Amino acid sequence: MAATTPGTPGTPRVLRAMNDRAALDLLLEHGPLSRTRIGKLTGLSKPTASQLLARLEAAGLVVATGTSEGRPGPNAQLYTVNAGAAHVAGLDVTARRIVAAVADVTGETVGEFELPTPGRRADSVARQVADALDGAVKEAGLARSDVHRVVIGTPGAFDPGTGRLRYASHLPGWHSPTLLDELAASLPMPVEYENDVNLVAVAEQRLGAAREHEDFVLLWNEEGLGAALVINGRLHRGFTGGAGEVGFLPVPGTPLVRQVVKANSGGFQELAGAQALPRLATSLGIETPHQPYAEVAAGLLARAVEGYERDPALTELLRQYAQRLATGLASVTAVLDPGLIVLSGALTAAGGELLRSLIQSELAELAASRPRLVLGLIDRHPVLRGALERALADTRDEVFDTSR
């Protein structure tokens, strides 16, 4: 979404800035374009398109990049967005590691670094973040000062009133009331924070299965169950940032879980989370270890898909698990009535299309409305990709504003 351009609407300066931004967005979407092609896509005359490109080139926002070939007539000069005009960073934080990446203004990842964190001292979080960021910056051949903005994705959410992380008691060191101040003091650029599942939804909306959808729900199924709610094109975070914490949702089929924040679990998590699959498998006579939960659960689902309708126990495992997921989704559907539900996360990927189709069938029996279920398309570091996309959107609004 373009930034609001200062000035009086309709003045030449504002109109030029709007045309500049439209041209830059077209170059991002289509790649290198000629002056003639930009003029046709924007509706500008050739002289105006030429002036626009000259203005953007002088501002360091576009660069000439070769000529068109294979068409009648003389080859035309092509232009593209200057990738080095800005850089952003994203971080994906879990209890075991921090993955950081740097992208140029076109969205291409130019540096990535993973910092293992298990057993790290709780008071070193600011240092961990800085080290992870510096690793990605070094890999990109840049300096920390070259990064315009950082977006950090974590489980849970930072309470806007207290600044403390909520709904993520399993993340050691991230609950200090002074943590955000410490991070702001250690990093020279603007730093933003977002729930990890919300960032997966950002990635799917910008690049994946939810493109061009203004309303959808994303269900994340990995170590924990979580959801992201997008309404009218915007993330719905709730009063304390806890919207979408569906793992805490009380559902039939499991005893009530009380003091859910302290337990870091809830009804839906106990019914259909990663820890439930090994228990379900054991009850069906399938021999399996129980931990580590996420890895064991993903392995069980992959086995169940392979043995579906050939092995009765594995077939029943997949059917019952689909029913459990549909049970929680039925409650979400009753409240939000989404037209689209995106299924994402490692467990969803292990179950694949077969698990999706079974959930769709079960949900049709449990919910009054029938949303369409699709698998997520961002399969590599989706939290990180969403963090980069969030950072890119804000940074482009600043860097691409030529009215200043």
Tab-separated table of C-alpha atoms in Angstrom:
chain	number	residue	atom	x	y	z
A	1	MET	CA	0.000	0.000	0.000
A	2	ALA	CA	1.437	3.365	-0.998
A	3	ALA	CA	2.231	5.902	1.665
A	4	THR	CA	0.136	9.019	2.013
A	5	THR	CA	1.859	11.692	-0.046
A	6	PRO	CA	2.088	15.065	1.715
A	7	GLY	CA	0.843	18.119	-0.110
A	8	THR	CA	-2.358	19.318	-1.696
A	9	PRO	CA	-4.156	16.638	-3.753
A	10	GLY	CA	-4.076	17.378	-7.453
A	11	THR	CA	-0.957	19.562	-7.409
A	12	PRO	CA	1.821	18.724	-9.891
A	13	ARG	CA	4.171	17.635	-7.105
A	14	VAL	CA	1.649	15.176	-5.684
A	15	LEU	CA	0.695	13.844	-9.134
A	16	ARG	CA	4.344	13.318	-10.025
A	17	ALA	CA	4.911	11.429	-6.779
A	18	MET	CA	1.880	9.221	-7.464
A	19	ASN	CA	3.105	8.462	-10.986
A	20	ASP	CA	6.586	7.731	-9.659
A	21	ARG	CA	5.235	5.246	-7.144
A	22	ALA	CA	3.014	3.593	-9.735
A	23	ALA	CA	6.002	3.118	-12.034
A	24	LEU	CA	8.146	1.702	-9.241
A	25	ASP	CA	5.427	-0.760	-8.258
A	26	LEU	CA	5.118	-1.881	-11.890
A	27	LEU	CA	8.858	-2.430	-12.110
A	28	LEU	CA	8.738	-4.504	-8.920
A	29	GLU	CA	5.869	-6.589	-10.263
A	30	HIS	CA	6.969	-7.079	-13.881
A	31	GLY	CA	10.750	-6.720	-13.786
A	32	PRO	CA	12.711	-4.660	-16.326
A	33	LEU	CA	10.479	-2.464	-18.524
A	34	SER	CA	11.076	-0.038	-21.336
A	35	ARG	CA	9.972	3.568	-21.327
A	36	THR	CA	7.251	2.738	-23.863
A	37	ARG	CA	5.950	-0.172	-21.771
A	38	ILE	CA	5.875	1.935	-18.613
A	39	GLY	CA	3.955	4.600	-20.494
A	40	LYS	CA	1.364	2.085	-21.673
A	41	LEU	CA	0.937	0.492	-18.230
A	42	THR	CA	0.594	3.852	-16.474
A	43	GLY	CA	-1.269	5.702	-19.224
A	44	LEU	CA	1.441	8.368	-19.384
A	45	SER	CA	2.653	9.981	-22.596
A	46	LYS	CA	6.147	9.145	-23.863
A	47	PRO	CA	7.591	12.533	-22.841
A	48	THR	CA	6.075	12.237	-19.364
A	49	ALA	CA	7.329	8.667	-18.989
A	50	SER	CA	10.796	9.817	-20.046
A	51	GLN	CA	10.763	12.619	-17.481
A	52	LEU	CA	9.571	10.163	-14.823
A	53	LEU	CA	12.412	7.719	-15.528
A	54	ALA	CA	14.989	10.485	-15.564
A	55	ARG	CA	13.684	11.705	-12.219
A	56	LEU	CA	13.782	8.236	-10.672
A	57	GLU	CA	17.229	7.525	-12.097
A	58	ALA	CA	18.575	10.776	-10.656
A	59	ALA	CA	17.074	9.849	-7.275
A	60	GLY	CA	18.872	6.493	-7.347
A	61	LEU	CA	15.625	4.512	-7.419
A	62	VAL	CA	15.922	2.983	-10.911
A	63	VAL	CA	18.850	1.926	-13.057
A	64	ALA	CA	19.229	1.134	-16.737
A	65	THR	CA	19.744	-2.580	-17.311
A	66	GLY	CA	20.357	-3.679	-20.886
A	67	THR	CA	18.053	-3.411	-23.864
A	68	SER	CA	15.084	-5.315	-25.219
A	69	GLU	CA	15.759	-7.870	-27.949
A	70	GLY	CA	13.802	-10.032	-30.338
A	71	ARG	CA	11.284	-7.389	-31.402
A	72	PRO	CA	10.957	-5.407	-34.622
A	73	GLY	CA	12.693	-2.035	-34.646
A	74	PRO	CA	15.588	-0.703	-32.600
A	75	ASN	CA	16.247	-2.220	-29.183
A	76	ALA	CA	14.734	-0.226	-26.313
A	77	GLN	CA	16.527	0.678	-23.100
A	78	LEU	CA	15.173	-1.283	-20.136
A	79	TYR	CA	14.900	0.006	-16.577
A	80	THR	CA	14.612	-1.776	-13.252
A	81	VAL	CA	14.385	-0.832	-9.586
A	82	ASN	CA	17.773	-0.152	-8.044
A	83	ALA	CA	18.111	-3.108	-5.668
A	84	GLY	CA	20.605	-1.231	-3.507
A	85	ALA	CA	18.277	1.697	-2.813
A	86	ALA	CA	17.357	0.153	0.552
A	87	HIS	CA	17.787	-2.993	2.607
A	88	VAL	CA	15.628	-4.522	5.337
A	89	ALA	CA	16.017	-7.387	7.777
A	90	GLY	CA	13.697	-9.962	9.295
A	91	LEU	CA	14.193	-12.283	12.273
A	92	ASP	CA	12.365	-15.506	13.118
A	93	VAL	CA	12.727	-16.312	16.822
A	94	THR	CA	12.092	-19.662	18.522
A	95	ALA	CA	13.350	-21.150	21.778
A	96	ARG	CA	16.064	-23.051	19.898
A	97	ARG	CA	17.362	-20.569	17.323
A	98	ILE	CA	17.108	-17.165	15.686
A	99	VAL	CA	17.141	-17.049	11.895
A	100	ALA	CA	17.900	-13.637	10.374
A	101	ALA	CA	17.807	-12.539	6.765
A	102	VAL	CA	18.503	-9.351	4.826
A	103	ALA	CA	16.656	-8.443	1.620
A	104	ASP	CA	17.189	-5.634	-0.860
A	105	VAL	CA	14.353	-3.310	-1.795
A	106	THR	CA	13.224	-5.642	-4.623
A	107	GLY	CA	12.591	-8.389	-2.066
A	108	GLU	CA	15.528	-10.617	-2.979
A	109	THR	CA	17.218	-12.216	0.024
A	110	VAL	CA	20.914	-11.309	-0.060
A	111	GLY	CA	22.083	-12.639	3.308
A	112	GLU	CA	20.930	-15.215	5.847
A	113	PHE	CA	22.266	-16.442	9.180
A	114	GLU	CA	21.088	-18.893	11.846
A	115	LEU	CA	22.105	-18.499	15.483
A	116	PRO	CA	21.450	-21.519	17.754
A	117	THR	CA	20.124	-20.361	21.146
A	118	PRO	CA	19.297	-23.401	23.333
A	119	GLY	CA	20.809	-23.031	26.781
A	120	ARG	CA	21.732	-19.359	26.252
A	121	ARG	CA	21.530	-17.134	29.309
A	122	ALA	CA	18.198	-15.414	29.646
A	123	ASP	CA	19.781	-11.956	30.024
A	124	SER	CA	21.501	-12.140	26.621
A	125	VAL	CA	18.470	-11.729	24.352
A	126	ALA	CA	19.499	-8.302	23.049
A	127	ARG	CA	22.944	-9.678	22.260
A	128	GLN	CA	21.451	-12.728	20.529
A	129	VAL	CA	19.319	-10.512	18.296
A	130	ALA	CA	22.278	-8.282	17.448
A	131	ASP	CA	24.512	-11.278	16.713
A	132	ALA	CA	21.926	-12.893	14.442
A	133	LEU	CA	21.349	-9.631	12.585
A	134	ASP	CA	25.068	-9.013	12.196
A	135	GLY	CA	25.548	-12.506	10.808
A	136	ALA	CA	22.976	-11.903	8.074
A	137	VAL	CA	24.328	-8.419	7.358
A	138	LYS	CA	27.857	-9.797	7.002
A	139	GLU	CA	26.617	-12.545	4.678
A	140	ALA	CA	25.008	-9.821	2.530
A	141	GLY	CA	28.272	-7.871	2.353
A	142	LEU	CA	26.712	-4.898	4.132
A	143	ALA	CA	27.096	-2.945	7.359
A	144	ARG	CA	24.462	-2.793	10.081
A	145	SER	CA	23.872	0.882	9.220
A	146	ASP	CA	22.773	-0.155	5.690
A	147	VAL	CA	19.610	-1.782	7.083
A	148	HIS	CA	16.630	0.590	7.072
A	149	ARG	CA	14.241	-1.460	9.227
A	150	VAL	CA	14.041	-4.728	11.164
A	151	VAL	CA	10.931	-6.800	11.828
A	152	ILE	CA	11.187	-9.500	14.502
A	153	GLY	CA	8.742	-12.399	14.565
A	154	THR	CA	8.175	-14.210	17.867
A	155	PRO	CA	5.592	-16.569	19.314
A	156	GLY	CA	2.945	-14.765	21.335
A	157	ALA	CA	2.640	-10.998	21.198
A	158	PHE	CA	3.996	-7.949	22.988
A	159	ASP	CA	1.256	-6.354	25.080
A	160	PRO	CA	0.855	-2.767	23.829
A	161	GLY	CA	0.148	-1.564	27.376
A	162	THR	CA	3.043	-3.167	29.234
A	163	GLY	CA	5.532	-3.959	26.474
A	164	ARG	CA	5.882	-7.498	27.838
A	165	LEU	CA	5.654	-10.655	25.735
A	166	ARG	CA	2.504	-12.655	26.388
A	167	TYR	CA	1.323	-16.149	25.345
A	168	ALA	CA	4.892	-17.471	24.921
A	169	SER	CA	6.152	-18.676	28.288
A	170	HIS	CA	8.423	-21.176	26.497
A	171	LEU	CA	10.636	-18.383	25.107
A	172	PRO	CA	13.263	-17.746	27.816
A	173	GLY	CA	14.594	-14.238	28.299
A	174	TRP	CA	11.932	-12.520	26.198
A	175	HIS	CA	9.633	-11.507	29.053
A	176	SER	CA	11.680	-8.738	30.636
A	177	PRO	CA	9.746	-5.443	30.909
A	178	THR	CA	12.869	-3.615	29.681
A	179	LEU	CA	13.621	-5.869	26.707
A	180	LEU	CA	12.129	-3.602	24.032
A	181	ASP	CA	14.102	-0.642	25.389
A	182	GLU	CA	17.293	-2.736	25.377
A	183	LEU	CA	16.729	-3.772	21.765
A	184	ALA	CA	15.956	-0.202	20.714
A	185	ALA	CA	19.200	0.950	22.356
A	186	SER	CA	21.313	-1.745	20.698
A	187	LEU	CA	19.940	-1.418	17.147
A	188	PRO	CA	20.256	1.862	15.211
A	189	MET	CA	17.271	1.349	12.908
A	190	PRO	CA	13.491	1.165	13.523
A	191	VAL	CA	12.559	-2.213	15.001
A	192	GLU	CA	9.055	-3.674	14.832
A	193	TYR	CA	7.653	-6.811	16.453
A	194	GLU	CA	4.957	-9.151	15.207
A	195	ASN	CA	3.496	-12.512	16.110
A	196	ASP	CA	5.125	-15.275	14.095
A	197	VAL	CA	1.871	-16.748	12.764
A	198	ASN	CA	0.689	-13.288	11.722
A	199	LEU	CA	3.868	-12.982	9.670
A	200	VAL	CA	3.150	-16.308	7.965
A	201	ALA	CA	-0.211	-14.820	6.963
A	202	VAL	CA	1.566	-11.736	5.598
A	203	ALA	CA	3.781	-13.977	3.466
A	204	GLU	CA	0.824	-16.013	2.185
A	205	GLN	CA	-1.186	-12.867	1.426
A	206	ARG	CA	1.651	-11.153	-0.442
A	207	LEU	CA	3.210	-14.145	-2.208
A	208	GLY	CA	1.294	-17.348	-1.539
A	209	ALA	CA	-2.073	-19.057	-1.256
A	210	ALA	CA	-4.014	-16.002	-0.014
A	211	ARG	CA	-2.974	-13.553	-2.731
A	212	GLU	CA	-5.793	-11.144	-3.598
A	213	HIS	CA	-7.862	-12.345	-0.605
A	214	GLU	CA	-9.038	-9.627	1.778
A	215	ASP	CA	-10.517	-12.039	4.347
A	216	PHE	CA	-9.009	-15.340	5.438
A	217	VAL	CA	-7.838	-17.390	8.397
A	218	LEU	CA	-4.455	-19.079	8.519
A	219	LEU	CA	-4.017	-22.105	10.795
A	220	TRP	CA	-0.397	-22.742	11.790
A	221	ASN	CA	0.328	-26.301	12.909
A	222	GLU	CA	3.844	-27.010	14.075
A	223	GLU	CA	5.066	-27.214	17.676
A	224	GLY	CA	1.948	-25.303	18.671
A	225	LEU	CA	-1.392	-24.486	17.102
A	226	GLY	CA	-1.970	-20.842	16.236
A	227	ALA	CA	-4.000	-18.787	13.823
A	228	ALA	CA	-3.840	-15.463	12.032
A	229	LEU	CA	-7.004	-13.520	11.252
A	230	VAL	CA	-7.073	-11.190	8.246
A	231	ILE	CA	-10.198	-9.043	7.944
A	232	ASN	CA	-10.649	-6.467	5.189
A	233	GLY	CA	-7.026	-6.968	4.229
A	234	ARG	CA	-5.677	-6.173	7.705
A	235	LEU	CA	-4.395	-8.402	10.488
A	236	HIS	CA	-6.726	-8.511	13.475
A	237	ARG	CA	-4.542	-8.601	16.591
A	238	GLY	CA	-7.073	-8.057	19.363
A	239	PHE	CA	-6.808	-5.904	22.485
A	240	THR	CA	-3.592	-7.489	23.848
A	241	GLY	CA	-2.289	-8.984	20.594
A	242	GLY	CA	-3.750	-12.379	21.475
A	243	ALA	CA	-6.224	-12.745	18.610
A	244	GLY	CA	-5.519	-16.049	16.901
A	245	GLU	CA	-4.140	-17.882	19.942
A	246	VAL	CA	-6.484	-20.771	19.098
A	247	GLY	CA	-4.389	-23.325	20.961
A	248	PHE	CA	-6.119	-21.998	24.095
A	249	LEU	CA	-9.585	-22.573	22.562
A	250	PRO	CA	-11.772	-24.888	24.684
A	251	VAL	CA	-13.122	-27.640	22.424
A	252	PRO	CA	-15.073	-30.873	22.916
A	253	GLY	CA	-13.056	-34.051	23.144
A	254	THR	CA	-10.573	-32.966	25.813
A	255	PRO	CA	-10.863	-31.904	29.469
A	256	LEU	CA	-10.934	-28.206	30.229
A	257	VAL	CA	-7.465	-26.722	30.651
A	258	ARG	CA	-7.380	-24.049	33.348
A	259	GLN	CA	-4.744	-21.319	33.784
A	260	VAL	CA	-3.923	-21.762	30.118
A	261	VAL	CA	-1.213	-19.097	29.974
A	262	LYS	CA	0.666	-20.695	32.847
A	263	ALA	CA	0.201	-24.151	31.284
A	264	ASN	CA	1.099	-22.761	27.843
A	265	SER	CA	-1.594	-25.019	26.426
A	266	GLY	CA	-5.349	-25.240	26.003
A	267	GLY	CA	-8.146	-27.429	24.741
A	268	PHE	CA	-7.430	-27.274	21.009
A	269	GLN	CA	-3.700	-27.728	21.596
A	270	GLU	CA	-4.326	-30.786	23.768
A	271	LEU	CA	-6.768	-32.211	21.229
A	272	ALA	CA	-4.884	-31.586	17.981
A	273	GLY	CA	-1.448	-30.200	18.799
A	274	ALA	CA	1.776	-32.034	18.088
A	275	GLN	CA	1.769	-33.711	21.511
A	276	ALA	CA	-1.634	-35.284	20.794
A	277	LEU	CA	-0.537	-37.306	17.773
A	278	PRO	CA	1.836	-39.729	19.542
A	279	ARG	CA	-0.847	-40.401	22.174
A	280	LEU	CA	-3.433	-41.007	19.465
A	281	ALA	CA	-1.055	-43.321	17.595
A	282	THR	CA	-0.360	-45.343	20.755
A	283	SER	CA	-4.094	-45.732	21.411
A	284	LEU	CA	-4.446	-47.200	17.897
A	285	GLY	CA	-1.686	-49.720	18.460
A	286	ILE	CA	1.007	-47.854	16.498
A	287	GLU	CA	4.393	-48.071	18.164
A	288	THR	CA	6.039	-44.672	18.330
A	289	PRO	CA	8.234	-42.507	20.555
A	290	HIS	CA	6.489	-39.484	22.029
A	291	GLN	CA	9.234	-36.847	21.909
A	292	PRO	CA	10.368	-34.595	20.387
A	293	TYR	CA	6.691	-33.923	19.730
A	294	ALA	CA	6.850	-31.944	16.493
A	295	GLU	CA	9.311	-34.258	14.752
A	296	VAL	CA	7.486	-37.404	15.900
A	297	ALA	CA	4.095	-35.989	14.888
A	298	ALA	CA	5.324	-35.003	11.420
A	299	GLY	CA	6.806	-38.466	10.941
A	300	LEU	CA	3.563	-40.128	11.981
A	301	LEU	CA	1.566	-38.042	9.532
A	302	ALA	CA	3.960	-38.829	6.690
A	303	ARG	CA	3.623	-42.563	7.507
A	304	ALA	CA	-0.157	-42.257	7.675
A	305	VAL	CA	-0.318	-40.624	4.247
A	306	GLU	CA	1.866	-43.350	2.775
A	307	GLY	CA	-0.182	-46.127	4.387
A	308	TYR	CA	-3.615	-44.585	3.887
A	309	GLU	CA	-6.268	-47.208	2.971
A	310	ARG	CA	-3.588	-49.924	3.093
A	311	ASP	CA	-2.848	-49.908	6.824
A	312	PRO	CA	-6.043	-49.717	8.949
A	313	ALA	CA	-4.331	-48.190	11.998
A	314	LEU	CA	-2.536	-45.489	10.003
A	315	THR	CA	-5.721	-44.782	8.049
A	316	GLU	CA	-7.660	-44.298	11.274
A	317	LEU	CA	-4.884	-42.089	12.671
A	318	LEU	CA	-5.170	-39.702	9.754
A	319	ARG	CA	-8.974	-39.667	9.815
A	320	GLN	CA	-9.199	-39.032	13.547
A	321	TYR	CA	-6.547	-36.343	13.415
A	322	ALA	CA	-8.380	-34.579	10.579
A	323	GLN	CA	-11.549	-34.677	12.671
A	324	ARG	CA	-9.728	-33.141	15.622
A	325	LEU	CA	-8.412	-30.273	13.533
A	326	ALA	CA	-11.843	-29.754	11.981
A	327	THR	CA	-13.378	-29.576	15.477
A	328	GLY	CA	-11.337	-26.507	16.361
A	329	LEU	CA	-11.763	-24.954	12.930
A	330	ALA	CA	-15.538	-25.320	13.249
A	331	SER	CA	-15.506	-22.948	16.224
A	332	VAL	CA	-13.328	-20.474	14.342
A	333	THR	CA	-15.652	-20.709	11.339
A	334	ALA	CA	-18.761	-20.161	13.462
A	335	VAL	CA	-17.370	-16.860	14.763
A	336	LEU	CA	-15.532	-15.470	11.731
A	337	ASP	CA	-17.252	-17.117	8.739
A	338	PRO	CA	-14.104	-16.923	6.565
A	339	GLY	CA	-14.261	-17.701	2.872
A	340	LEU	CA	-10.731	-19.129	2.896
A	341	ILE	CA	-8.658	-21.061	5.438
A	342	VAL	CA	-4.955	-21.513	4.715
A	343	LEU	CA	-3.345	-24.552	6.363
A	344	SER	CA	0.347	-24.082	7.091
A	345	GLY	CA	3.183	-25.427	9.240
A	346	ALA	CA	5.328	-28.559	9.305
A	347	LEU	CA	2.555	-30.919	10.430
A	348	THR	CA	0.237	-29.681	7.712
A	349	ALA	CA	2.994	-30.155	5.148
A	350	ALA	CA	3.563	-33.720	6.348
A	351	GLY	CA	-0.144	-34.537	5.937
A	352	GLY	CA	-0.300	-32.720	2.608
A	353	GLU	CA	-3.250	-32.718	0.261
A	354	LEU	CA	-4.751	-35.881	1.747
A	355	LEU	CA	-4.963	-34.374	5.223
A	356	ARG	CA	-6.373	-31.143	3.766
A	357	SER	CA	-9.136	-33.009	1.918
A	358	LEU	CA	-10.064	-34.998	5.033
A	359	ILE	CA	-10.273	-31.812	7.130
A	360	GLN	CA	-12.412	-30.199	4.420
A	361	SER	CA	-14.834	-33.154	4.493
A	362	GLU	CA	-15.044	-33.169	8.293
A	363	LEU	CA	-15.508	-29.405	8.472
A	364	ALA	CA	-18.432	-29.644	6.057
A	365	GLU	CA	-20.185	-31.800	8.658
A	366	LEU	CA	-19.311	-29.636	11.676
A	367	ALA	CA	-19.671	-26.047	10.442
A	368	ALA	CA	-22.705	-24.167	9.156
A	369	SER	CA	-20.672	-22.451	6.431
A	370	ARG	CA	-18.157	-24.133	4.155
A	371	PRO	CA	-14.947	-22.189	3.730
A	372	ARG	CA	-12.443	-23.363	1.156
A	373	LEU	CA	-9.331	-24.950	2.633
A	374	VAL	CA	-5.986	-24.637	0.846
A	375	LEU	CA	-2.413	-25.550	1.686
A	376	GLY	CA	0.058	-22.744	2.277
A	377	LEU	CA	2.575	-22.146	-0.501
A	378	ILE	CA	5.441	-20.518	1.440
A	379	ASP	CA	7.343	-23.604	2.528
A	380	ARG	CA	10.779	-22.190	3.411
A	381	HIS	CA	11.058	-20.003	6.507
A	382	PRO	CA	7.531	-18.547	6.136
A	383	VAL	CA	7.848	-16.492	9.344
A	384	LEU	CA	11.072	-14.972	8.067
A	385	ARG	CA	9.565	-14.268	4.656
A	386	GLY	CA	6.624	-12.526	6.287
A	387	ALA	CA	8.960	-10.412	8.417
A	388	LEU	CA	10.847	-9.301	5.312
A	389	GLU	CA	7.614	-8.511	3.449
A	390	ARG	CA	6.350	-6.450	6.386
A	391	ALA	CA	9.630	-4.540	6.566
A	392	LEU	CA	9.694	-4.027	2.798
A	393	ALA	CA	6.187	-2.556	2.693
A	394	ASP	CA	6.991	0.169	5.221
A	395	THR	CA	10.457	0.861	3.828
A	396	ARG	CA	9.221	1.196	0.258
A	397	ASP	CA	6.620	3.698	1.431
A	398	GLU	CA	9.451	5.822	2.781
A	399	VAL	CA	12.145	5.322	0.135
A	400	PHE	CA	9.811	5.483	-2.883
A	401	ASP	CA	8.172	8.758	-1.770
A	402	THR	CA	9.608	11.315	-4.202
A	403	SER	CA	7.482	14.212	-2.965
A	404	ARG	CA	9.911	15.052	-0.168
